[in-house]
Amino acid sequence: MADGTRSVRGGSPASSPVLGGGGRATAVAAAAGGSSPPGHGFRRVTLTKPTFCHYCTDFIWGLAGYQCEVCNFMSHEKCLKNIKIPCSCVAPSLVRVPVAHCFGSPGHYKRKFCTVCRKSLESPALRCEVCELHVHTDCILFACSDCRQCHQDGHQDHDTYHHHWREGNLSSSARCEVCKKTCGSSEVLSGMRCEWCGILAHAACYVIVTPECTFGRLRNMILPPSCVQLFSRNFSKLHCFRVTENLQTEPDEDDDVDGSTQGSTKDVQISTDSSKQNFSKQMLKIFDGNDAVKRNQFRLISVPRIAKNEEVVEAALRAYYINDDEQEYELQTFTQQALLSDDVINRNDAVEDSNLSSVFRESVPEAWIIRAKPKDEEVIRIYPAWLKVGMAYVSLRVNKDSTTQTVVKEVLPLLGKQTECLENYKLVEVLMGSKQVQRMVLDNQELILNRLKDIRKTSIRQMNQTRLYIVENNKSIVRVNLLVGGLPPQLSREEYINILKAELAIKTNVVSVSHVYQAQGAVVLEISCFSEAERIYMLVKDTTVNDKPLNVVVIPEVVASKIPQNCCPVLVFVNPKSGGLKGRDLLYSFRKLLNPHQVFELTNGGPLPGFHTFCKVPSFRVLVCGGDGTVGWVLGALEEIRHKLACSEPSVAILPLGTGNDLGRVLRWGAGYSGEDPYSILVSVDEADDVLMDRWTILLDADEPAEGAENGVAEPEPPKIVQMNNYCGLGIDAELSLDFHHAREEEPGKFNSRFHNKGVYVKVGLQKISHTRNLHKDIKLQVDQQEVELPSIEGLIFINIPSWGSGADLWGSDSDNRFEKPRIDDGLLEVVGVTGVVHMGQVQGGFRSGIRIAQGSYFRVTLLKPIPVQVDGEPWIQAPGRIIISAAGPKVHMLKKSKKQKKTGNMKEMRGDMSISEGGR
C-alpha cells in the first residue's frame, strides 16, 4: 500500500483498470515499452495447442505467448502494453461497493468461462442469479463481491449509478458501442458489458464511456435501485431475491469446496499427469490459514523437486490469488496428526539468509501452510466511502501501539473532518466474501496490528478480501418485512396475531402486523430486530396451521417518492412450471435485464408478494409469463387487492408459456414462447397498446347436500364463485379437459412440452368419439332472462375471446344479422354448441365453426344431473344446480402487442444509451 492519501476510481474490478501492478510480474511489459498491466504476472510460455489472445481475441500464431501466472490471462507480446483488465488477485481492491452474489445450484454452462481463472466451464459450475458472473465451484472463494447493487441497505446508499461492467461471456456477434467492431468471443473471456444498461465494448474502449449509467432502452421499465430498501443482514441472497432453492445442494462458502475429498481427487489426477510429463515436479498441498486446516481445504501447487523457499512461497501465493511480496510470507509444515489437532509446527525459524539458500528436496512433507511474517508497523487502507468525501480510501501507517481510536483520530483530519468528535465515528471491519458481505464493529481499544495478525492467521485469502471502513455512529432503523402466507382466510387482525403468537411465539415488542390480506390468508410482519426476523423466517418453513404449511417471503420496501415521474416499472410474474419448464430460464433472464426485486416466481407465495411490493408504486405494468390459467390466477389476485394499490388498474401483458395460450393469441403475443430474446419481449411490452377486456363472474350453486351432514340433516353446499377470462365449457369440452387433468396428475413429469400435451388431448378425444349427444336434455339455458331452446349438442361453450382450444375460431367469421360482431370489451358473451369430438376436431382444423346459440350479458344455466365443467382450462364435475354468469365489475386493462414495429434500430445495439466523453475521442 502506498503512503499518504490517495484517490482511487471506483467500480467493479473491470471498472477500475488503473489500479494494480506491483508484485511479481511486470518486467515483460516494461520491456515491451508499455505500462505495467494491472496486477498481472506475465511469463513467456510455449504453446502446445491453439490459443487466443484475451485482449484482442485473435489467434496467437507461433509457439510463444505470454500468460499471467495467477489468472491465466493469455496475450500477444504486442498486446501487453495495452491490457487494462486487472488480474483476479487485485480485483477485490478495486470493488467500489461490496455486494455479495446470489449463487444458485451448480449446473452445466456451455461456452462460458470462469471469471476468476478464465478457463472454460467444462465441469458443473456456479452462476450468479443477478449478474453474469460464472465461476468454477473451487474458484468461488476467490470471486470478489462485485454483484449489482439492486437495493439500498443503509450502508452505502446513493442515487447516482455508474456502469457495472462485467467481462466476457458475450456472444461472438456482440459489437462494441464505441468502435462498432466485434467485441465478443466464444473462445476466450473477452469484451465488456454493463449489467444495467447492457451496452457492450472492448476492454480498450469501455474506459472512455461516461461512467454514469442511464439504464439504457429499458430505463422506464426498470425499478431504480435507489427506490428499493431492504435490510437483510444475514439473510441469504437467495432469500432476498426469492430464488427458489433446488433440492440439489449447493456448495456454501463454509462448506468443504476445496476439501479433502475434492482435493484428493485433484491430487491424484494432477500427480498422474505430472508423472507422465515430468518426473522433476512434485505436488504440494497448501493451506492458507488455520481455518483451511480445520476444514481440510487446500490448494495444490506443482513445484520442482529442488526449489528455493521463495519460489515455493511465490507459487503458493499465486494459488490463492494473492499479489503481495513473497518476502513477507513464509511456509510452515506440519504432520498429519498436526492437521487434525491444529498444532502447527514452525520449522522455518532459521535466519533469513539461510532460508533464501535452502531448498525443498524429495523428503519434504506434502502439506504446508502459508504464514505472514510478523510486522512492527504496516500501511493500511481506510475506506470512507459512506461519508461521501470524494476519495476512495486513505493510506495510514500504524504500529504495534495503534488502536481503533487512534486510527480514527488520525484519519479524520485526512478526510477534512478535523472538527468532528471522535465519539461520532467507528471503525468497521468488512469481509467481502463472494456469497456474503460480513460487517463487524471494532472495539475502540483493539490493537489494529493484532487484529490484522489474527485475520491472516485465520486465512490469508480472507485478509485479501477484508477492508476497514470509517463510519458515522448514526443509529440505523431496522425494518424487515416478511409476508407470511398459508394462514386461514377471512380472519381479523387480532385472530391472525393470536395464531402467530401460538405457532411462532412472536415478540410483540419488536414485531407488528402492518398489512392484512384476509381473502388470501396472509399478513405482512414488520420486524425491528434482525435476530427475531431470522428466527421467524426459519421457523415458518416448518410450521403448519390447520394441516396447511405456511410460507414466508422477504419483502423489499419501495420508496415511491424516489421513482422518476416518467418511470413505469414492469412487475414480472413467472410460472416456472409452464412452457416445458422454460420459465426457469426466463426467470434468470428477466432478473438480469431488470431489477431482481421486480421479478417474482409464482410458485413462491403466488402473486401477492409482487403486488404488495408494488402497492405504493403510482404507475406500473404487469407481465405474466405462463399459460391462460396462470394469467387468470394473477388477474384474480389483482381484482382482490385492487383497492389496496396506488395503481389500481395496471395494464397486463402476457408471455404465453402454456399449451393453448388463447388469450396470448388474441392479444398478438403468439401461440407460445419459442425462445425469443427476453430483451425484445420487454421492448414489445413497452410499445404495446392498452386495450380493455371483459371479465366474468361465475356463481356455482349446487342443490345436492354436502356429504357427512350431522344428525341426518342435509345441508346444501355453499355457493362457489370463480372468475372467467377466456371461456367456460360444459359437457364434452370439459370432459376432455378433465381426462387430461387426471393424466397429468398421474405422471406430471411427462407433461413438459406443448407437443406432448396436445398429443394427450388427441388421445383422450379419440376415446370419446362415440359419445352420445344428449347434453341439451340435461341442462336448461336462460340468456338475459329469456329461455333459449338448445339444439342437439354434446358441449355448450361460453366464449369471451375469439380464440378457443389453441387458436380455433369457434364463433366463426361469417356475418349474422342476429348477433353483433364479437369483441373482448363489448360486455357480451357468445354461446356456442358443439355436437361432439368430431365436430370439435373440424373446428380445430378450420373446416367448420360452432353452432351459434346466443349472445348476451347475463346467463343462467340449470343442471339436471352432474356434468363436467371447465373454466379457462380448470375442469371439475359440477353437481346438479344452477350456474349464473354475469359481468365481473370493471373491465381489466390488457396490453396488446403493437403491429407497428417502431424504428428503434438494431435491437442489440439499442440495449444501452451510451455517452462518450469528449476527451475520450
JSON list of C-alpha atoms in Angstrom, two decimals, residues 68-147:
[
{"chain": "A", "resi": 68, "resn": "CYS", "atom": "CA", "xyz": [-0.37, -14.49, -16.33]},
{"chain": "A", "resi": 69, "resn": "GLU", "atom": "CA", "xyz": [0.81, -16.97, -13.70]},
{"chain": "A", "resi": 70, "resn": "VAL", "atom": "CA", "xyz": [-2.10, -16.00, -11.43]},
{"chain": "A", "resi": 71, "resn": "CYS", "atom": "CA", "xyz": [-5.26, -15.65, -13.54]},
{"chain": "A", "resi": 72, "resn": "ASN", "atom": "CA", "xyz": [-4.17, -17.39, -16.80]},
{"chain": "A", "resi": 73, "resn": "PHE", "atom": "CA", "xyz": [-4.64, -14.26, -18.95]},
{"chain": "A", "resi": 74, "resn": "MET", "atom": "CA", "xyz": [-3.10, -15.05, -22.37]},
{"chain": "A", "resi": 75, "resn": "SER", "atom": "CA", "xyz": [-1.68, -12.31, -24.60]},
{"chain": "A", "resi": 76, "resn": "HIS", "atom": "CA", "xyz": [0.39, -11.48, -27.63]},
{"chain": "A", "resi": 77, "resn": "GLU", "atom": "CA", "xyz": [3.60, -9.69, -26.83]},
{"chain": "A", "resi": 78, "resn": "LYS", "atom": "CA", "xyz": [2.32, -6.69, -28.78]},
{"chain": "A", "resi": 79, "resn": "CYS", "atom": "CA", "xyz": [-0.84, -6.53, -26.65]},
{"chain": "A", "resi": 80, "resn": "LEU", "atom": "CA", "xyz": [0.88, -6.50, -23.24]},
{"chain": "A", "resi": 81, "resn": "LYS", "atom": "CA", "xyz": [1.26, -2.72, -23.15]},
{"chain": "A", "resi": 82, "resn": "ASN", "atom": "CA", "xyz": [-2.45, -2.16, -23.83]},
{"chain": "A", "resi": 83, "resn": "ILE", "atom": "CA", "xyz": [-4.00, -4.53, -21.27]},
{"chain": "A", "resi": 84, "resn": "LYS", "atom": "CA", "xyz": [-6.48, -2.76, -19.00]},
{"chain": "A", "resi": 85, "resn": "ILE", "atom": "CA", "xyz": [-8.26, -5.73, -17.42]},
{"chain": "A", "resi": 86, "resn": "PRO", "atom": "CA", "xyz": [-6.97, -6.25, -13.84]},
{"chain": "A", "resi": 87, "resn": "CYS", "atom": "CA", "xyz": [-5.76, -9.59, -12.56]},
{"chain": "A", "resi": 88, "resn": "SER", "atom": "CA", "xyz": [-8.01, -11.62, -10.27]},
{"chain": "A", "resi": 89, "resn": "CYS", "atom": "CA", "xyz": [-5.52, -11.07, -7.44]},
{"chain": "A", "resi": 90, "resn": "VAL", "atom": "CA", "xyz": [-6.16, -7.29, -7.34]},
{"chain": "A", "resi": 91, "resn": "ALA", "atom": "CA", "xyz": [-9.86, -7.44, -8.22]},
{"chain": "A", "resi": 92, "resn": "PRO", "atom": "CA", "xyz": [-11.06, -7.23, -4.56]},
{"chain": "A", "resi": 93, "resn": "SER", "atom": "CA", "xyz": [-9.16, -3.98, -4.05]},
{"chain": "A", "resi": 94, "resn": "LEU", "atom": "CA", "xyz": [-10.99, -2.39, -6.99]},
{"chain": "A", "resi": 95, "resn": "VAL", "atom": "CA", "xyz": [-14.54, -3.10, -5.86]},
{"chain": "A", "resi": 96, "resn": "ARG", "atom": "CA", "xyz": [-16.40, 0.17, -5.43]},
{"chain": "A", "resi": 97, "resn": "VAL", "atom": "CA", "xyz": [-19.34, -1.07, -3.36]},
{"chain": "A", "resi": 98, "resn": "PRO", "atom": "CA", "xyz": [-19.06, -4.61, -1.95]},
{"chain": "A", "resi": 99, "resn": "VAL", "atom": "CA", "xyz": [-22.22, -6.55, -2.84]},
{"chain": "A", "resi": 100, "resn": "ALA", "atom": "CA", "xyz": [-22.43, -10.33, -2.42]},
{"chain": "A", "resi": 101, "resn": "HIS", "atom": "CA", "xyz": [-23.51, -12.60, -5.25]},
{"chain": "A", "resi": 102, "resn": "CYS", "atom": "CA", "xyz": [-26.59, -14.82, -5.39]},
{"chain": "A", "resi": 103, "resn": "PHE", "atom": "CA", "xyz": [-25.39, -18.26, -6.44]},
{"chain": "A", "resi": 104, "resn": "GLY", "atom": "CA", "xyz": [-27.86, -20.98, -7.34]},
{"chain": "A", "resi": 105, "resn": "SER", "atom": "CA", "xyz": [-27.21, -24.69, -7.67]},
{"chain": "A", "resi": 106, "resn": "PRO", "atom": "CA", "xyz": [-24.30, -25.98, -9.79]},
{"chain": "A", "resi": 107, "resn": "GLY", "atom": "CA", "xyz": [-25.11, -26.50, -13.46]},
{"chain": "A", "resi": 108, "resn": "HIS", "atom": "CA", "xyz": [-23.54, -27.06, -16.85]},
{"chain": "A", "resi": 109, "resn": "TYR", "atom": "CA", "xyz": [-22.98, -23.89, -18.88]},
{"chain": "A", "resi": 110, "resn": "LYS", "atom": "CA", "xyz": [-21.73, -24.30, -22.43]},
{"chain": "A", "resi": 111, "resn": "ARG", "atom": "CA", "xyz": [-19.38, -21.77, -23.97]},
{"chain": "A", "resi": 112, "resn": "LYS", "atom": "CA", "xyz": [-18.94, -19.94, -20.66]},
{"chain": "A", "resi": 113, "resn": "PHE", "atom": "CA", "xyz": [-15.73, -19.03, -18.87]},
{"chain": "A", "resi": 114, "resn": "CYS", "atom": "CA", "xyz": [-14.81, -18.67, -15.21]},
{"chain": "A", "resi": 115, "resn": "THR", "atom": "CA", "xyz": [-14.35, -15.05, -14.16]},
{"chain": "A", "resi": 116, "resn": "VAL", "atom": "CA", "xyz": [-11.61, -15.97, -11.68]},
{"chain": "A", "resi": 117, "resn": "CYS", "atom": "CA", "xyz": [-9.31, -18.40, -13.52]},
{"chain": "A", "resi": 118, "resn": "ARG", "atom": "CA", "xyz": [-10.56, -17.52, -17.05]},
{"chain": "A", "resi": 119, "resn": "LYS", "atom": "CA", "xyz": [-10.81, -21.20, -18.02]},
{"chain": "A", "resi": 120, "resn": "SER", "atom": "CA", "xyz": [-13.75, -22.88, -19.73]},
{"chain": "A", "resi": 121, "resn": "LEU", "atom": "CA", "xyz": [-16.58, -24.18, -17.53]},
{"chain": "A", "resi": 122, "resn": "GLU", "atom": "CA", "xyz": [-16.39, -27.81, -18.58]},
{"chain": "A", "resi": 123, "resn": "SER", "atom": "CA", "xyz": [-17.46, -29.27, -15.22]},
{"chain": "A", "resi": 124, "resn": "PRO", "atom": "CA", "xyz": [-20.53, -28.25, -13.16]},
{"chain": "A", "resi": 125, "resn": "ALA", "atom": "CA", "xyz": [-20.13, -24.60, -12.21]},
{"chain": "A", "resi": 126, "resn": "LEU", "atom": "CA", "xyz": [-21.98, -21.79, -10.44]},
{"chain": "A", "resi": 127, "resn": "ARG", "atom": "CA", "xyz": [-23.56, -18.64, -11.80]},
{"chain": "A", "resi": 128, "resn": "CYS", "atom": "CA", "xyz": [-24.96, -15.60, -10.07]},
{"chain": "A", "resi": 129, "resn": "GLU", "atom": "CA", "xyz": [-28.73, -15.29, -10.47]},
{"chain": "A", "resi": 130, "resn": "VAL", "atom": "CA", "xyz": [-28.46, -11.49, -10.54]},
{"chain": "A", "resi": 131, "resn": "CYS", "atom": "CA", "xyz": [-25.45, -10.77, -12.75]},
{"chain": "A", "resi": 132, "resn": "GLU", "atom": "CA", "xyz": [-23.36, -12.52, -15.43]},
{"chain": "A", "resi": 133, "resn": "LEU", "atom": "CA", "xyz": [-20.73, -13.94, -13.07]},
{"chain": "A", "resi": 134, "resn": "HIS", "atom": "CA", "xyz": [-19.77, -17.57, -13.77]},
{"chain": "A", "resi": 135, "resn": "VAL", "atom": "CA", "xyz": [-17.23, -19.44, -11.64]},
{"chain": "A", "resi": 136, "resn": "HIS", "atom": "CA", "xyz": [-15.94, -22.95, -11.02]},
{"chain": "A", "resi": 137, "resn": "THR", "atom": "CA", "xyz": [-17.03, -24.46, -7.72]},
{"chain": "A", "resi": 138, "resn": "ASP", "atom": "CA", "xyz": [-13.42, -24.37, -6.48]},
{"chain": "A", "resi": 139, "resn": "CYS", "atom": "CA", "xyz": [-12.96, -20.75, -7.61]},
{"chain": "A", "resi": 140, "resn": "ILE", "atom": "CA", "xyz": [-15.96, -19.34, -5.77]},
{"chain": "A", "resi": 141, "resn": "LEU", "atom": "CA", "xyz": [-13.90, -18.48, -2.67]},
{"chain": "A", "resi": 142, "resn": "PHE", "atom": "CA", "xyz": [-11.73, -16.17, -4.77]},
{"chain": "A", "resi": 143, "resn": "ALA", "atom": "CA", "xyz": [-14.55, -14.35, -6.57]},
{"chain": "A", "resi": 144, "resn": "CYS", "atom": "CA", "xyz": [-14.92, -10.84, -5.22]},
{"chain": "A", "resi": 145, "resn": "SER", "atom": "CA", "xyz": [-18.20, -9.36, -4.03]},
{"chain": "A", "resi": 146, "resn": "ASP", "atom": "CA", "xyz": [-18.89, -7.15, -7.05]},
{"chain": "A", "resi": 147, "resn": "CYS", "atom": "CA", "xyz": [-22.50, -8.01, -7.83]}
]
